[in-house]
């Protein structure tokens, strides 16, 4: 982990900072969405929902979960569901520190054997980040339709 980055479980009081980071990333204010995500996080083990702090500020977040036999994958898989880093703190190892803590905690507890995520292939920076972490295209292809 990069020096000066502290990773800890998310807390309800982190809502405003997470909304602030999300606004910078998406251009949208989604307070209700993030309130629901924090409520869901409270029902999961603390290592699955993490935040990163540096310079006395919350600068990143990761929300994950674990599935076994999800989507036909037989192994216990840690899924990175959402990850975000304040654009001013990109390139400092914040996202890597979040993923590293998620994986280390999951392995230590013998809760995960592999790491997975879904990405938008048009987001080249996100794709490159996960490739740099050693993730490769898996056997699944997302399929969907409007309902």
Coordinates of N, CA and C in Angstrom, one line a residue:
X1 N 0.9 -1.2 0.0 CA 0.0 0.0 0.0 C 0.9 1.2 0.0
X2 N 0.4 2.3 -0.7 CA 1.2 3.5 -0.7 C 1.2 4.2 0.7
X3 N 2.3 4.8 1.0 CA 2.4 5.5 2.3 C 1.4 6.6 2.4
X4 N 0.8 6.7 3.6 CA -0.1 7.7 3.8 C -1.6 7.4 3.5
X5 N -1.8 6.2 2.9 CA -3.2 5.8 2.6 C -3.7 4.9 3.7
X6 N -4.8 5.2 4.3 CA -5.4 4.4 5.4 C -6.7 3.8 4.8
X7 N -6.8 2.5 4.9 CA -8.0 1.8 4.4 C -8.8 1.3 5.7
X8 N -10.1 1.6 5.7 CA -10.9 1.2 6.8 C -12.3 0.8 6.3
X9 N -13.1 0.1 7.1 CA -14.5 -0.2 6.7 C -15.3 1.1 6.6
X10 N -16.2 1.1 5.7 CA -17.1 2.3 5.5 C -18.0 2.4 6.8
X11 N -18.3 3.7 7.1 CA -19.2 4.0 8.2 C -20.4 4.9 7.7
X12 N -21.5 4.9 8.3 CA -22.6 5.7 7.9 C -22.2 7.2 7.8
X13 N -21.3 7.7 8.6 CA -20.9 9.1 8.5 C -20.1 9.4 7.3
X14 N -19.7 8.4 6.5 CA -19.0 8.6 5.3 C -19.9 9.1 4.1
X15 N -21.2 9.1 4.3 CA -22.1 9.3 3.2 C -21.8 10.6 2.4
X16 N -21.6 11.7 3.1 CA -21.4 13.0 2.4 C -20.1 13.0 1.5
X17 N -19.0 12.3 2.0 CA -17.8 12.3 1.3 C -17.9 11.3 0.1
X18 N -18.6 10.2 0.2 CA -18.9 9.3 -0.9 C -19.7 10.0 -2.0
X19 N -20.7 10.7 -1.6 CA -21.6 11.5 -2.5 C -20.7 12.5 -3.2
X20 N -19.8 13.2 -2.5 CA -18.9 14.2 -3.1 C -18.1 13.6 -4.2
X21 N -17.4 12.4 -3.9 CA -16.6 11.8 -4.8 C -17.4 11.3 -6.1
X22 N -18.5 10.7 -5.8 CA -19.4 10.3 -6.9 C -19.8 11.4 -7.8
X23 N -20.1 12.6 -7.2 CA -20.5 13.8 -8.0 C -19.3 14.2 -8.9
X24 N -18.1 14.1 -8.4 CA -17.0 14.5 -9.2 C -16.8 13.5 -10.4
X25 N -17.1 12.2 -10.1 CA -16.9 11.2 -11.1 C -18.0 11.1 -12.2
X26 N -19.2 11.3 -11.7 CA -20.4 11.1 -12.6 C -21.1 12.4 -13.0
X27 N -20.9 13.5 -12.3 CA -21.6 14.7 -12.6 C -23.0 14.7 -12.0
X28 N -23.4 13.7 -11.2 CA -24.7 13.5 -10.7 C -24.7 13.5 -9.2
X29 N -25.8 14.0 -8.6 CA -25.9 13.9 -7.1 C -26.9 12.8 -6.8
X30 N -26.3 11.7 -6.2 CA -27.1 10.5 -5.9 C -27.2 10.1 -4.5
X31 N -27.5 11.1 -3.6 CA -27.5 10.8 -2.2 C -28.4 9.7 -1.8
X32 N -29.6 9.6 -2.3 CA -30.5 8.4 -2.0 C -29.9 7.1 -2.4
X33 N -29.3 7.0 -3.5 CA -28.6 5.8 -4.0 C -27.5 5.4 -3.0
X34 N -26.7 6.3 -2.6 CA -25.6 6.0 -1.7 C -26.1 5.7 -0.3
X35 N -27.1 6.3 0.1 CA -27.7 6.0 1.4 C -28.1 4.5 1.4
X36 N -28.8 4.1 0.4 CA -29.2 2.7 0.3 C -28.0 1.8 0.3
X37 N -26.9 2.2 -0.5 CA -25.7 1.3 -0.5 C -25.1 1.2 0.8
X38 N -25.0 2.3 1.6 CA -24.5 2.2 3.0 C -25.3 1.3 3.9
X39 N -26.6 1.4 3.7 CA -27.5 0.5 4.5 C -27.2 -1.0 4.1
X40 N -27.0 -1.3 2.9 CA -26.7 -2.6 2.4 C -25.3 -3.0 3.0
X41 N -24.4 -2.1 3.0 CA -23.0 -2.4 3.5 C -23.1 -2.8 5.0
X42 N -24.0 -2.1 5.7 CA -24.1 -2.4 7.1 C -24.5 -3.9 7.4
X43 N -25.1 -4.5 6.4 CA -25.5 -5.9 6.6 C -24.5 -6.9 6.2
X44 N -23.4 -6.4 5.6 CA -22.3 -7.3 5.2 C -21.1 -7.2 6.1
X45 N -20.2 -8.2 6.0 CA -18.9 -8.1 6.8 C -18.2 -6.8 6.5
X46 N -17.6 -6.1 7.5 CA -16.9 -4.8 7.3 C -15.9 -4.8 6.2
X47 N -15.2 -5.9 5.9 CA -14.1 -5.9 4.9 C -14.6 -5.8 3.5
X48 N -15.9 -5.9 3.3 CA -16.5 -5.9 1.9 C -16.8 -4.5 1.5
X49 N -16.8 -3.5 2.4 CA -17.2 -2.1 2.0 C -16.1 -1.2 2.7
X50 N -15.2 -0.6 1.9 CA -14.1 0.0 2.4 C -14.0 1.5 1.9
X51 N -13.3 2.3 2.6 CA -13.0 3.6 2.2 C -11.5 3.8 2.4
X52 N -10.9 4.8 1.6 CA -9.5 5.2 1.7 C -9.4 6.6 2.1
X53 N -8.5 6.9 3.1 CA -8.3 8.2 3.5 C -6.8 8.6 3.3
X54 N -6.5 9.8 3.0 CA -5.2 10.3 3.0 C -5.3 11.8 3.2
X55 N -4.3 12.4 3.6 CA -4.3 13.9 3.9 C -5.5 14.3 4.8
X56 N -5.9 13.4 5.6 CA -7.1 13.7 6.5 C -8.4 13.7 5.8
X57 N -8.5 13.2 4.6 CA -9.7 13.2 3.8 C -10.1 11.9 3.3
X58 N -11.4 11.6 3.1 CA -11.8 10.4 2.5 C -11.7 10.7 1.0
X59 N -10.9 9.8 0.3 CA -10.6 10.0 -1.1 C -11.0 8.9 -2.0
X60 N -11.5 7.8 -1.5 CA -11.9 6.6 -2.3 C -12.8 5.7 -1.6
X61 N -13.4 4.8 -2.4 CA -14.3 3.8 -1.8 C -14.3 2.5 -2.6
X62 N -14.7 1.4 -2.0 CA -14.9 0.2 -2.7 C -16.0 -0.6 -2.0
X63 N -17.0 -1.0 -2.8 CA -18.1 -1.8 -2.3 C -18.0 -3.2 -3.0
X64 N -17.9 -4.2 -2.3 CA -17.8 -5.5 -2.9 C -18.7 -6.5 -2.2
X65 N -18.7 -7.7 -2.7 CA -19.5 -8.8 -2.1 C -18.8 -10.1 -2.5
X66 N -19.3 -11.2 -1.9 CA -18.7 -12.6 -2.2 C -19.8 -13.4 -2.7
X67 N -19.5 -14.2 -3.8 CA -20.5 -15.1 -4.3 C -19.8 -16.5 -4.6
X68 N -20.6 -17.5 -4.4 CA -20.1 -18.9 -4.8 C -21.1 -19.5 -5.7
X69 N -20.7 -19.9 -6.8 CA -21.6 -20.4 -7.9 C -22.4 -19.3 -8.5
X70 N -22.0 -18.1 -8.3 CA -22.7 -17.0 -9.0 C -22.4 -17.0 -10.5
X71 N -23.3 -16.8 -11.3 CA -23.1 -16.7 -12.8 C -22.3 -18.0 -13.3
X72 N -22.5 -19.1 -12.6 CA -21.9 -20.3 -13.0 C -20.4 -20.5 -12.6
X73 N -19.9 -19.5 -11.8 CA -18.5 -19.6 -11.4 C -18.5 -20.4 -10.1
X74 N -17.8 -21.6 -10.1 CA -17.9 -22.5 -8.9 C -17.0 -22.0 -7.7
X75 N -16.0 -21.2 -8.0 CA -15.1 -20.8 -6.9 C -15.7 -19.6 -6.1
X76 N -15.3 -19.5 -4.8 CA -15.7 -18.4 -4.0 C -15.1 -17.2 -4.6
X77 N -15.9 -16.2 -5.0 CA -15.4 -15.1 -5.8 C -15.7 -13.8 -5.1
X78 N -14.7 -13.0 -4.9 CA -14.8 -11.6 -4.4 C -15.1 -10.7 -5.6
X79 N -16.3 -10.1 -5.6 CA -16.7 -9.2 -6.7 C -16.5 -7.7 -6.3
X80 N -15.8 -7.0 -7.1 CA -15.7 -5.5 -6.9 C -16.9 -5.0 -7.6
X81 N -17.8 -4.5 -6.8 CA -19.1 -4.0 -7.4 C -18.9 -2.5 -7.8
X82 N -18.4 -1.7 -6.9 CA -18.2 -0.3 -7.1 C -16.9 0.2 -6.6
X83 N -16.1 1.0 -7.3 CA -14.9 1.5 -6.8 C -14.8 2.9 -7.4
X84 N -14.4 3.9 -6.6 CA -14.3 5.2 -7.0 C -13.2 6.0 -6.2
X85 N -12.4 6.8 -6.9 CA -11.4 7.6 -6.3 C -11.6 9.0 -6.8
X86 N -11.5 10.0 -5.8 CA -11.5 11.4 -6.1 C -10.5 11.7 -7.2
X87 N -10.9 12.3 -8.3 CA -10.0 12.5 -9.4 C -8.7 13.2 -9.0
X88 N -8.7 14.0 -8.0 CA -7.5 14.7 -7.6 C -6.5 13.8 -6.9
X89 N -6.9 12.5 -6.6 CA -6.0 11.6 -5.9 C -5.8 10.4 -6.8
X90 N -6.1 10.4 -8.0 CA -5.8 9.3 -8.9 C -4.3 9.2 -9.2
X91 N -3.9 8.0 -9.4 CA -2.4 7.8 -9.7 C -1.6 7.7 -8.5
X92 N -2.2 7.8 -7.3 CA -1.4 7.7 -6.1 C -1.5 6.3 -5.4
X93 N -2.2 5.4 -6.0 CA -2.3 4.0 -5.5 C -3.5 3.8 -4.6
X94 N -4.5 4.7 -4.6 CA -5.6 4.6 -3.7 C -6.5 3.4 -4.1
X95 N -6.8 3.3 -5.4 CA -7.7 2.2 -5.9 C -7.0 0.9 -5.6
X96 N -5.7 0.8 -5.9 CA -5.0 -0.4 -5.7 C -5.0 -0.8 -4.2
X97 N -4.8 0.2 -3.3 CA -4.8 -0.1 -1.9 C -6.2 -0.6 -1.5
X98 N -7.3 -0.1 -2.0 CA -8.6 -0.6 -1.7 C -8.8 -2.0 -2.2
X99 N -8.4 -2.3 -3.4 CA -8.5 -3.7 -3.9 C -7.6 -4.6 -3.1
X100 N -6.4 -4.2 -2.9 CA -5.5 -5.1 -2.1 C -6.0 -5.4 -0.8
X101 N -6.6 -4.5 0.0 CA -7.2 -4.8 1.3 C -8.4 -5.7 1.2
X102 N -9.3 -5.5 0.2 CA -10.4 -6.3 -0.1 C -10.0 -7.8 -0.3
X103 N -9.0 -8.0 -1.2 CA -8.5 -9.3 -1.5 C -7.8 -9.9 -0.3
X104 N -6.9 -9.2 0.4 CA -6.2 -9.7 1.5 C -7.1 -10.1 2.6
X105 N -8.1 -9.3 2.9 CA -9.1 -9.7 4.0 C -9.9 -10.9 3.5
X106 N -10.3 -11.0 2.3 CA -11.1 -12.1 1.8 C -10.3 -13.4 1.9
X107 N -9.0 -13.3 1.5 CA -8.1 -14.5 1.5 C -7.8 -14.9 2.9
X108 N -7.6 -13.9 3.8 CA -7.3 -14.2 5.2 C -8.4 -15.0 5.9
X109 N -9.6 -14.6 5.5 CA -10.8 -15.3 6.1 C -11.2 -16.5 5.3
X110 N -10.4 -16.8 4.3 CA -10.7 -18.0 3.4 C -12.1 -17.8 2.8
X111 N -12.5 -16.6 2.5 CA -13.8 -16.3 1.9 C -13.8 -16.2 0.4
X112 N -12.6 -16.0 -0.2 CA -12.5 -15.8 -1.6 C -11.3 -16.6 -2.2
X113 N -11.5 -17.1 -3.4 CA -10.4 -17.8 -4.1 C -10.0 -17.0 -5.4
X114 N -10.9 -16.1 -5.8 CA -10.7 -15.3 -7.0 C -11.3 -14.0 -6.9
X115 N -10.9 -13.1 -7.8 CA -11.4 -11.7 -7.8 C -12.0 -11.5 -9.2
X116 N -13.2 -10.8 -9.2 CA -13.9 -10.5 -10.5 C -14.6 -9.1 -10.4
X117 N -14.9 -8.6 -11.5 CA -15.7 -7.4 -11.6 C -16.3 -7.3 -13.0
X118 N -17.2 -6.4 -13.2 CA -17.8 -6.1 -14.5 C -17.4 -4.7 -14.8
X119 N -17.0 -4.5 -16.1 CA -16.6 -3.1 -16.5 C -17.3 -2.7 -17.8
X120 N -17.4 -1.4 -18.0 CA -17.8 -0.9 -19.3 C -16.6 -0.8 -20.1
X121 N -16.5 -1.6 -21.2 CA -15.3 -1.6 -22.0 C -14.9 -0.2 -22.7
X122 N -15.9 0.7 -22.7 CA -15.6 2.0 -23.2 C -14.8 2.9 -22.2
X123 N -14.8 2.5 -21.0 CA -14.0 3.2 -20.0 C -12.6 2.6 -19.9
X124 N -11.8 3.1 -20.8 CA -10.4 2.6 -21.0 C -9.6 2.6 -19.7
X125 N -9.7 3.7 -19.0 CA -8.9 3.8 -17.7 C -9.3 2.8 -16.7
X126 N -10.6 2.4 -16.6 CA -11.0 1.4 -15.7 C -10.5 0.0 -16.2
X127 N -10.7 -0.2 -17.5 CA -10.2 -1.5 -18.1 C -8.7 -1.6 -17.8
X128 N -7.9 -0.6 -18.1 CA -6.4 -0.6 -17.9 C -6.1 -0.8 -16.4
X129 N -6.8 -0.2 -15.5 CA -6.6 -0.4 -14.1 C -6.7 -1.9 -13.7
X130 N -7.8 -2.5 -14.1 CA -8.0 -3.9 -13.7 C -7.1 -4.8 -14.4
X131 N -6.7 -4.5 -15.6 CA -5.7 -5.3 -16.3 C -4.3 -5.2 -15.6
X132 N -4.0 -4.0 -15.1 CA -2.7 -3.9 -14.3 C -2.8 -4.6 -13.0
X133 N -4.0 -4.9 -12.5 CA -4.1 -5.7 -11.3 C -4.0 -7.2 -11.6
X134 N -4.0 -7.6 -12.8 CA -3.9 -9.0 -13.2 C -5.2 -9.6 -13.6
X135 N -6.3 -8.9 -13.6 CA -7.5 -9.4 -14.1 C -7.5 -9.6 -15.6
X136 N -8.2 -10.6 -16.1 CA -8.3 -10.9 -17.5 C -9.7 -11.2 -17.8
X137 N -10.0 -11.1 -19.1 CA -11.4 -11.4 -19.5 C -11.8 -12.8 -19.1
X138 N -12.9 -12.9 -18.5 CA -13.4 -14.2 -18.1 C -14.3 -14.9 -19.1
X139 N -14.9 -16.0 -18.7 CA -15.7 -16.8 -19.6 C -17.1 -16.2 -19.9
X140 N -17.5 -15.1 -19.2 CA -18.9 -14.7 -19.3 C -19.0 -13.4 -20.2
X141 N -20.2 -13.3 -20.8 CA -20.5 -12.1 -21.6 C -21.8 -11.6 -21.0
X142 N -21.9 -10.3 -20.6 CA -23.1 -9.8 -20.1 C -24.1 -9.7 -21.2
X143 N -25.4 -10.1 -20.8 CA -26.5 -10.0 -21.7 C -27.6 -9.3 -21.0
X144 N -28.4 -8.4 -21.7 CA -29.5 -7.7 -21.1 C -30.5 -7.2 -22.1
X145 N -31.6 -6.8 -21.6 CA -32.7 -6.2 -22.4 C -33.5 -5.3 -21.5
X146 N -34.1 -4.3 -22.1 CA -35.0 -3.4 -21.3 C -36.3 -4.2 -21.0
X147 N -36.9 -3.9 -19.9 CA -38.1 -4.5 -19.5 C -39.2 -3.5 -19.2

